[in-house]
PDB file of C-alpha atoms in Angstrom:
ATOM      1  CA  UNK A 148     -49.824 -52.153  21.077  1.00 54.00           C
ATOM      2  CA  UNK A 149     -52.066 -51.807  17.817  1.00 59.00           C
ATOM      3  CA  UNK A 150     -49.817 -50.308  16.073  1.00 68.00           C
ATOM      4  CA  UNK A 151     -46.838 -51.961  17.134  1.00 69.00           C
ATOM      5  CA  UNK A 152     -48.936 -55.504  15.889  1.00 70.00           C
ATOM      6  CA  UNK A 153     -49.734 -54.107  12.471  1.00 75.00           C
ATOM      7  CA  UNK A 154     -46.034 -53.197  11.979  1.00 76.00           C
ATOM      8  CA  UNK A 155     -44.124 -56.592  13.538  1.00 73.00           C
ATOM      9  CA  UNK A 156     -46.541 -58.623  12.388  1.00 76.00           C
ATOM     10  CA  UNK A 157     -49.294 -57.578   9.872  1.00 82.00           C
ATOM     11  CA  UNK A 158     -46.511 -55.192   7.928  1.00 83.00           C
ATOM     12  CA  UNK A 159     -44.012 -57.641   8.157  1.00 86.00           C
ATOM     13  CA  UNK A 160     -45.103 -60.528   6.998  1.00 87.00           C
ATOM     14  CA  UNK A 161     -47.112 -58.129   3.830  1.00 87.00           C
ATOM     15  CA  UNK A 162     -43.112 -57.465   2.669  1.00 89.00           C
ATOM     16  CA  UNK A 163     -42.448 -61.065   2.667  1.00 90.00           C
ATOM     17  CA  UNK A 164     -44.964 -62.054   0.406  1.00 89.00           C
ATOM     18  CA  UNK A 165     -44.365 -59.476  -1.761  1.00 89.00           C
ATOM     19  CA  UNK A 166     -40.836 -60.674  -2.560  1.00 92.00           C
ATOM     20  CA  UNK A 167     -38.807 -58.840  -0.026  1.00 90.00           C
ATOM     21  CA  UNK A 168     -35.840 -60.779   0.905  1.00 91.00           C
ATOM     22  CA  UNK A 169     -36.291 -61.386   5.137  1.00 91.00           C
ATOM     23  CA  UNK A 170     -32.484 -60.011   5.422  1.00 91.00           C
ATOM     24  CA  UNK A 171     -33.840 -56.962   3.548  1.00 93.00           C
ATOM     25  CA  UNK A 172     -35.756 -55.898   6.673  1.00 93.00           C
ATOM     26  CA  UNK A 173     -34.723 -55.238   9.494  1.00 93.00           C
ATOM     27  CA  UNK A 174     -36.752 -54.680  12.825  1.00 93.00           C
ATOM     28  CA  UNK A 175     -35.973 -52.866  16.168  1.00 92.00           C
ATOM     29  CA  UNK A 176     -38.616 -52.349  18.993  1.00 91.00           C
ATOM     30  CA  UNK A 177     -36.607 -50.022  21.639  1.00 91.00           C
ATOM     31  CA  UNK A 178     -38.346 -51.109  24.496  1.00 88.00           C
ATOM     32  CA  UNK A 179     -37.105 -55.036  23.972  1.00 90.00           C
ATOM     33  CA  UNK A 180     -34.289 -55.807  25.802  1.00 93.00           C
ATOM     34  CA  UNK A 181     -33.394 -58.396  23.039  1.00 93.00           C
ATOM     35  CA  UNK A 182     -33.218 -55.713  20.313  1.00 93.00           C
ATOM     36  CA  UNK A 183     -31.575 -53.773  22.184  1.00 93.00           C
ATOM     37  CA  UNK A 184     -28.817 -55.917  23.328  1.00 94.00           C
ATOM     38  CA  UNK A 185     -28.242 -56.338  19.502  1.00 93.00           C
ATOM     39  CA  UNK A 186     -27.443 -52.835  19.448  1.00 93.00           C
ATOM     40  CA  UNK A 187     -25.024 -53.203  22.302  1.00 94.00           C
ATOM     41  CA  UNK A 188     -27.411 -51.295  24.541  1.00 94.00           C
ATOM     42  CA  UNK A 189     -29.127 -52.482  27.983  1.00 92.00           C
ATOM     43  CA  UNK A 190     -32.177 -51.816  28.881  1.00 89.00           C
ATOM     44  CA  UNK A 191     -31.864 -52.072  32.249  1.00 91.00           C
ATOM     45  CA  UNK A 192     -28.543 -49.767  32.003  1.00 91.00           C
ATOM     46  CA  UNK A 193     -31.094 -47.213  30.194  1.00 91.00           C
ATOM     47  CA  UNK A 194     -33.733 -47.335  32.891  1.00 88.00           C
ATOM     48  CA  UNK A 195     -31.385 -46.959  35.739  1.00 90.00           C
ATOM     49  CA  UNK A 196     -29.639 -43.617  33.506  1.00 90.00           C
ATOM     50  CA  UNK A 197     -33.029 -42.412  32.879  1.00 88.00           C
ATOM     51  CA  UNK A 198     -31.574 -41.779  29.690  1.00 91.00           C
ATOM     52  CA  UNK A 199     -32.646 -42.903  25.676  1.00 91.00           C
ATOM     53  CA  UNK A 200     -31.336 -45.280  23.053  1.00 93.00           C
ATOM     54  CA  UNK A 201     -27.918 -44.280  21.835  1.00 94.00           C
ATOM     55  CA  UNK A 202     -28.438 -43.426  18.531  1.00 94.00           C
ATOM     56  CA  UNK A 203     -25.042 -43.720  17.454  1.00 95.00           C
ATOM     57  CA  UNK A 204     -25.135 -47.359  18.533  1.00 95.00           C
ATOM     58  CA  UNK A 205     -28.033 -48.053  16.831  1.00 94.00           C
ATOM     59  CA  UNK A 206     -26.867 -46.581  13.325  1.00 94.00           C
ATOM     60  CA  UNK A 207     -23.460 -48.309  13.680  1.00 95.00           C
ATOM     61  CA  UNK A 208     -25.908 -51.233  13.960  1.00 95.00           C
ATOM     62  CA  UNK A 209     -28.103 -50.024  10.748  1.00 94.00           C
ATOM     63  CA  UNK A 210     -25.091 -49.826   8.776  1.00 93.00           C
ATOM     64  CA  UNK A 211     -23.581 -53.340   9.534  1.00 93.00           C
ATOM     65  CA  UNK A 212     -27.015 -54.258   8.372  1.00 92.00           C
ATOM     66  CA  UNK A 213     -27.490 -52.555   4.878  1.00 91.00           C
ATOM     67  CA  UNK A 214     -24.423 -54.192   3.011  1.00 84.00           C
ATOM     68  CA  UNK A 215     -25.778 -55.298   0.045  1.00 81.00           C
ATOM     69  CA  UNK A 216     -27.987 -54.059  -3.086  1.00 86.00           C
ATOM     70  CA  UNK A 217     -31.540 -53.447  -3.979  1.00 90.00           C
ATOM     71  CA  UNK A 218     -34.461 -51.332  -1.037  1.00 92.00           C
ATOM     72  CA  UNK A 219     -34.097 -52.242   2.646  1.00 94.00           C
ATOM     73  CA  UNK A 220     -37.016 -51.574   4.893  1.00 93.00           C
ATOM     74  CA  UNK A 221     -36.827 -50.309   8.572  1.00 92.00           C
ATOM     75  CA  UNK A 222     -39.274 -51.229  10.851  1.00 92.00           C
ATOM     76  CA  UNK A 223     -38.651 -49.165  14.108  1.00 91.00           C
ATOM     77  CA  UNK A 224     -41.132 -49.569  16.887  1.00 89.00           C
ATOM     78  CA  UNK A 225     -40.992 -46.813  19.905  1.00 88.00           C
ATOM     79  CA  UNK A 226     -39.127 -44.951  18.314  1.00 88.00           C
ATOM     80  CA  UNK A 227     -39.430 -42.019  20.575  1.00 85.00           C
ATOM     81  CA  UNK A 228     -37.257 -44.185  22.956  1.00 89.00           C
ATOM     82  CA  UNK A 229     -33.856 -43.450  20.561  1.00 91.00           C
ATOM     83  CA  UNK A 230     -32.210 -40.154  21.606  1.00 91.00           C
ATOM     84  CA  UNK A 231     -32.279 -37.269  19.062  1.00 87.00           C
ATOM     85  CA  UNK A 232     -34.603 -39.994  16.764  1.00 87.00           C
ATOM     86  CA  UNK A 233     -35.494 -36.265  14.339  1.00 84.00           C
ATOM     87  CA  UNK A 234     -32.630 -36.174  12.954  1.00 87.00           C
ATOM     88  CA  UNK A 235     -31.694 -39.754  12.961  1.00 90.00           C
ATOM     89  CA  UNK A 236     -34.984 -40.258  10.908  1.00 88.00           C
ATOM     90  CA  UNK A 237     -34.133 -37.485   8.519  1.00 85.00           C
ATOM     91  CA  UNK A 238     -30.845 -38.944   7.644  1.00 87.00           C
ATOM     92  CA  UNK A 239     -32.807 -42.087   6.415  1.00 88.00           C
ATOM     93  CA  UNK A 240     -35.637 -40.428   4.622  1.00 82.00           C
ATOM     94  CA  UNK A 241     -32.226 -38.786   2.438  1.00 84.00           C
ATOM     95  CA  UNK A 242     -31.079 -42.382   1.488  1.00 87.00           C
ATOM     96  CA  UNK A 243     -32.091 -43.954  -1.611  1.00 88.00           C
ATOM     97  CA  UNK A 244     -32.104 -47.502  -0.559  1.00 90.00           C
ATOM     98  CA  UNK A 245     -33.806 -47.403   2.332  1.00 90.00           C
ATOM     99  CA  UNK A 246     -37.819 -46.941   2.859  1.00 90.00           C
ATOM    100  CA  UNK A 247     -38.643 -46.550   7.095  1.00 90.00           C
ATOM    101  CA  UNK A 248     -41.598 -46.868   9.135  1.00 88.00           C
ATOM    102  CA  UNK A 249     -42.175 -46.006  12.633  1.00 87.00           C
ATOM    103  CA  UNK A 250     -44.728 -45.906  15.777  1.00 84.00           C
ATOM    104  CA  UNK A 251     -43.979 -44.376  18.850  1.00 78.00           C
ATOM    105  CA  UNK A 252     -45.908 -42.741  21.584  1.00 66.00           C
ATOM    106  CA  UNK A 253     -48.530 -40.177  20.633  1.00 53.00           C
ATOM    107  CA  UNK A 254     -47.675 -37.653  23.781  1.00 49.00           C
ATOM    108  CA  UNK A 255     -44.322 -37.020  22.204  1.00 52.00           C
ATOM    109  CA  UNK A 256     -44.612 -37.568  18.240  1.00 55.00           C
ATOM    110  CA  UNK A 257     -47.111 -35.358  17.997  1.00 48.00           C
ATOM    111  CA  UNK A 258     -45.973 -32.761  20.853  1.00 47.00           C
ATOM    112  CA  UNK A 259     -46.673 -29.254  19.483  1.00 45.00           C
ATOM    113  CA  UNK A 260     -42.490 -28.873  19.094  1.00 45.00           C
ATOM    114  CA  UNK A 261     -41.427 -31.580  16.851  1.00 51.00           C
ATOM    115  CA  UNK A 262     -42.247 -30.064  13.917  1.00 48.00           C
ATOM    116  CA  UNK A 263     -39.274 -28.098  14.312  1.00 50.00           C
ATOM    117  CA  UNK A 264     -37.330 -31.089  14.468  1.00 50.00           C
ATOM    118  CA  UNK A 265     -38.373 -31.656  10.552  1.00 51.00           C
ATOM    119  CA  UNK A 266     -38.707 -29.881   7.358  1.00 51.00           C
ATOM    120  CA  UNK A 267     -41.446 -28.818   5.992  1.00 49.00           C
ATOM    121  CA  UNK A 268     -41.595 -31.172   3.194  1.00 51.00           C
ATOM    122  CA  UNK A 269     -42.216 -34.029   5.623  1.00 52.00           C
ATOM    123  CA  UNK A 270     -45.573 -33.131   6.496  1.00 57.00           C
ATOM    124  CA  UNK A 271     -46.708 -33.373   2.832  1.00 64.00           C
ATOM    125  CA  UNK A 272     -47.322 -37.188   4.337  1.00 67.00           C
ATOM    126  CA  UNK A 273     -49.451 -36.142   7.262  1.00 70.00           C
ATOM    127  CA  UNK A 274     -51.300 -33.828   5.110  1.00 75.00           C
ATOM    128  CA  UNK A 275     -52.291 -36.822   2.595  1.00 77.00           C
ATOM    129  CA  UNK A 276     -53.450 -38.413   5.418  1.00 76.00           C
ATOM    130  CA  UNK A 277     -55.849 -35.791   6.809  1.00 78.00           C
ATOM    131  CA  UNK A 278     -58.070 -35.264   3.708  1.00 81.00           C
ATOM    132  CA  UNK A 279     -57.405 -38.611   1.567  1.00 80.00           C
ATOM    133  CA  UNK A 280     -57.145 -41.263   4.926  1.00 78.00           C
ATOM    134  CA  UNK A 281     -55.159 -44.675   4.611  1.00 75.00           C
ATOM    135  CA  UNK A 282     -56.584 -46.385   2.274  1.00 76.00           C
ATOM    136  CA  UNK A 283     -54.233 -48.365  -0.037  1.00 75.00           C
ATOM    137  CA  UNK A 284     -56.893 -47.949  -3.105  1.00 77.00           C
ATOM    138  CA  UNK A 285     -57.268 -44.148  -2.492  1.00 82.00           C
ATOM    139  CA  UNK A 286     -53.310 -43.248  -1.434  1.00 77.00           C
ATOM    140  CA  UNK A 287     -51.613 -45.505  -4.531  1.00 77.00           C
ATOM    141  CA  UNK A 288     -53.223 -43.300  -6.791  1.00 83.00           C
ATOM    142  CA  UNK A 289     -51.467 -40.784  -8.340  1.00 82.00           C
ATOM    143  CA  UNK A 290     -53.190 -36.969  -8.418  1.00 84.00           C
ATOM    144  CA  UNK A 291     -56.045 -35.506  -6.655  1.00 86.00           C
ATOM    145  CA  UNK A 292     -58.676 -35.953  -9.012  1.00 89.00           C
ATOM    146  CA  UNK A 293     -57.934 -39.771  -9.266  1.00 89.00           C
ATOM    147  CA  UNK A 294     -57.802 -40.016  -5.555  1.00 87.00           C
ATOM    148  CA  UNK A 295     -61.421 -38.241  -5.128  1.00 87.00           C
ATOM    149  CA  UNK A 296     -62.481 -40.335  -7.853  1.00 89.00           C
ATOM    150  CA  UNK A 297     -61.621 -43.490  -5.691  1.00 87.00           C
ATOM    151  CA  UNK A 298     -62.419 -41.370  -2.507  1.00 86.00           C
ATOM    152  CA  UNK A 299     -65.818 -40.866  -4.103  1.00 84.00           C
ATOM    153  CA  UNK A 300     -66.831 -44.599  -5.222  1.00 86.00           C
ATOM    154  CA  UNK A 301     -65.385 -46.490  -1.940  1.00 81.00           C
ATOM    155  CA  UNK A 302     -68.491 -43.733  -0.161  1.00 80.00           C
ATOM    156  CA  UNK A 303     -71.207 -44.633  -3.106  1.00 80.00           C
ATOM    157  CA  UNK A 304     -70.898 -48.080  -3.136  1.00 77.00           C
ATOM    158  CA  UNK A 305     -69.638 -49.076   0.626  1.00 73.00           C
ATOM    159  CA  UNK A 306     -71.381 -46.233   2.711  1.00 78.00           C
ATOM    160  CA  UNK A 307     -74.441 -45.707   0.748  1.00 84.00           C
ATOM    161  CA  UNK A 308     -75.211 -48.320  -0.609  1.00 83.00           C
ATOM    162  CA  UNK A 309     -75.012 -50.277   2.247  1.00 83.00           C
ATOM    163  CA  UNK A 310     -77.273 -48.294   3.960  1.00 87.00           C
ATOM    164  CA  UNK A 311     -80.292 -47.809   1.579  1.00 88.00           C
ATOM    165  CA  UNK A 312     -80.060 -51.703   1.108  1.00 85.00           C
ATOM    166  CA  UNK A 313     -80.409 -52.477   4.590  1.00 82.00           C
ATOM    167  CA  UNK A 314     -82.711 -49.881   5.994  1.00 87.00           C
ATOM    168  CA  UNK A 315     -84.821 -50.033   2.379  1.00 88.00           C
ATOM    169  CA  UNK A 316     -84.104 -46.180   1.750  1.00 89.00           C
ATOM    170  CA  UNK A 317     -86.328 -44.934  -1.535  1.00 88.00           C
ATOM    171  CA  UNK A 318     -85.423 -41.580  -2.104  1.00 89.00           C
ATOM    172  CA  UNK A 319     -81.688 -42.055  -2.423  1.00 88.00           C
ATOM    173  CA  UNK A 320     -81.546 -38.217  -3.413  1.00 89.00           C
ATOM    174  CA  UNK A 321     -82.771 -37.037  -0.401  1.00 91.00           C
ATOM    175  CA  UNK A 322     -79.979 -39.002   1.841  1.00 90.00           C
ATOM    176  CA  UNK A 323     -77.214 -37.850   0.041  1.00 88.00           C
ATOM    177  CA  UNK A 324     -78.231 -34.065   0.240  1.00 90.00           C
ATOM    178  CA  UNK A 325     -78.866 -34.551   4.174  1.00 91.00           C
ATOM    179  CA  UNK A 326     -75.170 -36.460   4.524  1.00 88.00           C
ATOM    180  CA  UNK A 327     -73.428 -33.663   2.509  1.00 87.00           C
ATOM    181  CA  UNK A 328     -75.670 -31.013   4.790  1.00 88.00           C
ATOM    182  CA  UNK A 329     -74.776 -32.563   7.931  1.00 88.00           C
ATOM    183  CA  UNK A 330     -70.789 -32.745   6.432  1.00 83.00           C
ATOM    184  CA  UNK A 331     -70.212 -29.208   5.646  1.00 83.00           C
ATOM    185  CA  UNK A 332     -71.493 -28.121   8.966  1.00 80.00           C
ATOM    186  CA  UNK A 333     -69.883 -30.004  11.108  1.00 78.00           C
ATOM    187  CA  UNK A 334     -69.315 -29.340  15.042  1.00 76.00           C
ATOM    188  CA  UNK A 335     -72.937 -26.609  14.115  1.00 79.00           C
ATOM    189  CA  UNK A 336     -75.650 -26.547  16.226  1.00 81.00           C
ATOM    190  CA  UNK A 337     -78.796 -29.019  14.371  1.00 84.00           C
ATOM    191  CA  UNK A 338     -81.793 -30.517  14.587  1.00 87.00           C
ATOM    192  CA  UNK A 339     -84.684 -32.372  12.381  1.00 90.00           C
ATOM    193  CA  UNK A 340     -86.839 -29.595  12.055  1.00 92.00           C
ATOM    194  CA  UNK A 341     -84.253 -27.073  10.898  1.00 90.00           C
ATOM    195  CA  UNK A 342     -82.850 -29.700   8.638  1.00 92.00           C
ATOM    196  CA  UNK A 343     -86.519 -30.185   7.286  1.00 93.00           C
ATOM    197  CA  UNK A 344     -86.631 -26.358   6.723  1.00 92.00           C
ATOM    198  CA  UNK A 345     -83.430 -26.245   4.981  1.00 90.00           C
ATOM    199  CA  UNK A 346     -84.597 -28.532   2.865  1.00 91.00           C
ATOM    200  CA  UNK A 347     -88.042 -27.110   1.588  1.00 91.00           C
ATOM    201  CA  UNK A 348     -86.259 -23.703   1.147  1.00 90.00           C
ATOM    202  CA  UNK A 349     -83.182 -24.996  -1.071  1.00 87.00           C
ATOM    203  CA  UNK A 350     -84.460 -27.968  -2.319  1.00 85.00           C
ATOM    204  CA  UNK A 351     -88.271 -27.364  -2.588  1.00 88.00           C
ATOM    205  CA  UNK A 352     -88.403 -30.508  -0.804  1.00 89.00           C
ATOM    206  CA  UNK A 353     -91.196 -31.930   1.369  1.00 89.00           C
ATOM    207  CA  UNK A 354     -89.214 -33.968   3.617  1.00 92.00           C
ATOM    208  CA  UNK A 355     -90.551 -34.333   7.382  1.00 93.00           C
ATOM    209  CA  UNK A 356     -88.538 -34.375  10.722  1.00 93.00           C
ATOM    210  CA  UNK A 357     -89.508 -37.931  11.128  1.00 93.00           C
ATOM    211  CA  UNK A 358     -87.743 -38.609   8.027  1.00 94.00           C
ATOM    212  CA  UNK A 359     -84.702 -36.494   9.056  1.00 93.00           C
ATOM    213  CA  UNK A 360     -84.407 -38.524  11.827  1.00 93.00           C
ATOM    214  CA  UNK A 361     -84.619 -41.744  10.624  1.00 93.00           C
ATOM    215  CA  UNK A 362     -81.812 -40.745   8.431  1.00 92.00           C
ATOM    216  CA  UNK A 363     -79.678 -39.151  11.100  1.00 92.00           C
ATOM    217  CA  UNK A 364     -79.941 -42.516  12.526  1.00 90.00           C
ATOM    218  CA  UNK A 365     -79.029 -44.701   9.926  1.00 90.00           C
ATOM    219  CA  UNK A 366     -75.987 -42.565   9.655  1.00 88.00           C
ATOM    220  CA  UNK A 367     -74.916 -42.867  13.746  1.00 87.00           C
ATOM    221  CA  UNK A 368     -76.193 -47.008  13.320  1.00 85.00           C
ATOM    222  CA  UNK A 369     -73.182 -46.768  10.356  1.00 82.00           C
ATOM    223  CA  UNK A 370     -70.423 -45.106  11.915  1.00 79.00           C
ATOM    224  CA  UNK A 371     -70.566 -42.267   9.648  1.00 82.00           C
ATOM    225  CA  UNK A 372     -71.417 -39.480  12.392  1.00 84.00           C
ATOM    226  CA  UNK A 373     -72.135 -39.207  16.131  1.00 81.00           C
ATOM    227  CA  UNK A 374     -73.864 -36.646  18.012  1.00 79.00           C
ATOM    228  CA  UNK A 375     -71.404 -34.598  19.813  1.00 76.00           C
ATOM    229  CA  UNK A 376     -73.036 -33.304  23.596  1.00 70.00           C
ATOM    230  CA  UNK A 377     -73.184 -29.749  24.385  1.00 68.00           C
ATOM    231  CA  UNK A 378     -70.904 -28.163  26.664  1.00 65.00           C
ATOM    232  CA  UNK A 379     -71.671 -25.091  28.897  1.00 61.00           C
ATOM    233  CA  UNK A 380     -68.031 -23.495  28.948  1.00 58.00           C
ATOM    234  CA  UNK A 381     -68.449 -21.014  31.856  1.00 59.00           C
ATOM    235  CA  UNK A 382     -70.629 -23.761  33.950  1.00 55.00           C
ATOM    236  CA  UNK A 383     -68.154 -26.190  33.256  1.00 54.00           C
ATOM    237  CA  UNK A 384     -71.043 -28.549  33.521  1.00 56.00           C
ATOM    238  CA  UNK A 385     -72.937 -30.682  30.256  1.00 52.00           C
ATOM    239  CA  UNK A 386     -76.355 -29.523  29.354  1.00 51.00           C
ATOM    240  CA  UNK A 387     -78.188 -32.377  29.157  1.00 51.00           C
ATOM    241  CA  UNK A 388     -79.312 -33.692  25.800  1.00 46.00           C
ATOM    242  CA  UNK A 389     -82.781 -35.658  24.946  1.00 43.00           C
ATOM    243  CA  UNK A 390     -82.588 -39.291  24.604  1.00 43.00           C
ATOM    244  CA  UNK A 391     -81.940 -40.271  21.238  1.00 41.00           C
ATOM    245  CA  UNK A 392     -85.537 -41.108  20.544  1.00 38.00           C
ATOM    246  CA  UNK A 393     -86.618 -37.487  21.907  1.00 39.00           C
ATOM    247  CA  UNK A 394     -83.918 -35.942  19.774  1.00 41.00           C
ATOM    248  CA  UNK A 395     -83.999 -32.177  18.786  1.00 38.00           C
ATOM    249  CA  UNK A 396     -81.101 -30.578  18.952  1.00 39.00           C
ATOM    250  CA  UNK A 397     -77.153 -31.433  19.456  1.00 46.00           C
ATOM    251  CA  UNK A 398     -73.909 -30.914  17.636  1.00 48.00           C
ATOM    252  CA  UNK A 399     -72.752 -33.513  14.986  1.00 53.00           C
ATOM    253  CA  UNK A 400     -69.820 -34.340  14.097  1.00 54.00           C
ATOM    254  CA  UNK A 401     -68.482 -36.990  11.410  1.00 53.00           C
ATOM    255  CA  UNK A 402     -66.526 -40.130  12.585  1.00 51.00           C
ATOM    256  CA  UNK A 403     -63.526 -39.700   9.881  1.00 50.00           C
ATOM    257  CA  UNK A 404     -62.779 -36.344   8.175  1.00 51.00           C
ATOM    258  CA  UNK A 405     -62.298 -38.006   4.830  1.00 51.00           C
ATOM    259  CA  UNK A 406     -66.045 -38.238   5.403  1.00 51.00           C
ATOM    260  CA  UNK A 407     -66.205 -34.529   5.285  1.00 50.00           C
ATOM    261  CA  UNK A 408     -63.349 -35.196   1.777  1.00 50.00           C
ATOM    262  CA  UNK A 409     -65.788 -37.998   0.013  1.00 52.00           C
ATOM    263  CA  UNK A 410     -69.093 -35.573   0.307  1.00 48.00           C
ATOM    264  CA  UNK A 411     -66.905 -32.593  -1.029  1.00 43.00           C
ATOM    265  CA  UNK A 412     -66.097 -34.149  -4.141  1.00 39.00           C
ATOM    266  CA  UNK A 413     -70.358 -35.238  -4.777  1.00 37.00           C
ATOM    267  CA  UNK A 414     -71.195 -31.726  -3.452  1.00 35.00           C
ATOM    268  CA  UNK A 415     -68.336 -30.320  -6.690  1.00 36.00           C
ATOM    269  CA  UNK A 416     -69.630 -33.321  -9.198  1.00 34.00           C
ATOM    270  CA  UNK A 417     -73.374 -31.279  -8.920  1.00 33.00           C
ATOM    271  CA  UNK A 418     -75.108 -34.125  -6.679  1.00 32.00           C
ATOM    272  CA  UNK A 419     -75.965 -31.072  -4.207  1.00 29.00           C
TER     273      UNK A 419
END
């Protein structure tokens, strides 16, 4: 339902005010029976065939649609509802003139087999996605250094900042190394007091565990990690963790893996 709001709605109504024309856009959500009657399909008809969207319907449909000049924008919603949507999809993404977006169910767009429904080149966008996120400031940039560079100011003056301002932080220094610590060894085994030790061997540092954990805190308070709980695989039971007061050990794990991308690029620029 999120995603179908941002796309119907949010999207949508982003196009019009940048100047696309409202007949330049054209939206189908496959599991309304009104858009699909526009197709000349029936929902009902579908339900009762257990059967999908007939995509050559819905293409004859596309066409009578894209008559004139100048980008047109498809909005499909559910799209895992149109029979054989791969290669439908991949005829579009060929066309000049026309730019599409999609959501669909997670259980079958990202099923292990559909990437042999597309070529190779197609993943390039899911691969953005994974180590730069969604951002509109970091993805509209072009090249990787630019991106980092963006990457790497939206975590200095958002993430950090934000947190030595509220929580009065005075050795800045110290909770960046931690946070870059922490993101290059993620899903590891942790606690203060091996933290603390890292830190007076590497960084000749005389940080305490109490410190540590303050910091660990601030960082779960902000979203930026959680502690993950232990698992006993052959006892297929949890091992029970401290309380987070009594904290010593635990896995961590970061919230967002461009997380992991922002603290690579300090950790590169020397501020590790």
């Amino acid at each position: 339902m999120q995603q179908s709001c941002l796309l119907n709605n949010l999207f949508y109504h982003h196009l019009l005010e940048s100047g696309v024309d409202a007949d330049h856009i054209i939206r189908i959500a496959f599991d309304s029976a009104d858009d699909l009657y526009l197709i000349g399909e029936s929902l009902i008809q579908i339900e009762k065939e257990n059967r999908g969207v007939d995509p050559e319907k819905f293409m004859a449909y596309i066409r009578s649609k894209v008559a004139g000049e100048g980008m047109y924008y498809l909005l499909l919603d559910e799209i895992q509802m149109l029979d054989c949507f791969e290669a439908v999809l991949n005829g579009y993404l060929r066309k000049d003139n026309m730019d599409v977006f999609v959501t669909g169910s997670n259980a079958k767009l990202l099923s292990k087999d559909i990437a042999t429904d597309y070529n190779g080149d197609k993943y390039m966008g899911l691969s953005e996605y994974m180590l730069y996120g969604g951002i509109p400031l970091v993805v509209l940039r072009e090249g990787a250094n630019d991106k980092a560079a963006a990457l790497q100011n939206l975590f200095n003056e958002i993430y950090l900042r934000d947190i030595t301002k509220r929580n009065r932080v005075k050795n800045i220094g110290e909770l960046e190394d931690l946070l870059n610590i922490l993101s290059s060894a993620i899903g590891s085994l942790t606690n203060p007091e091996k933290l603390k030790n890292t830190f007076k061997t590497i960084k000749k540092s005389r940080i305490t565990s109490a410190t540590i954990k303050k910091y660990l805190d601030y960082f779960e308070d902000s979203f930026l990690i959680e502690s993950a709980q232990r698992y006993d695989i052959k006892g297929k039971a949890y091992i029970e963790t401290l309380k987070k007061s009594e904290r010593t050990r635990g896995r961590t794990r970061t919230r967002s893996g461009r997380l992991r991308t922002g603290t690579s690029f300090m950790m590169t620029t020397g501020s590790l």
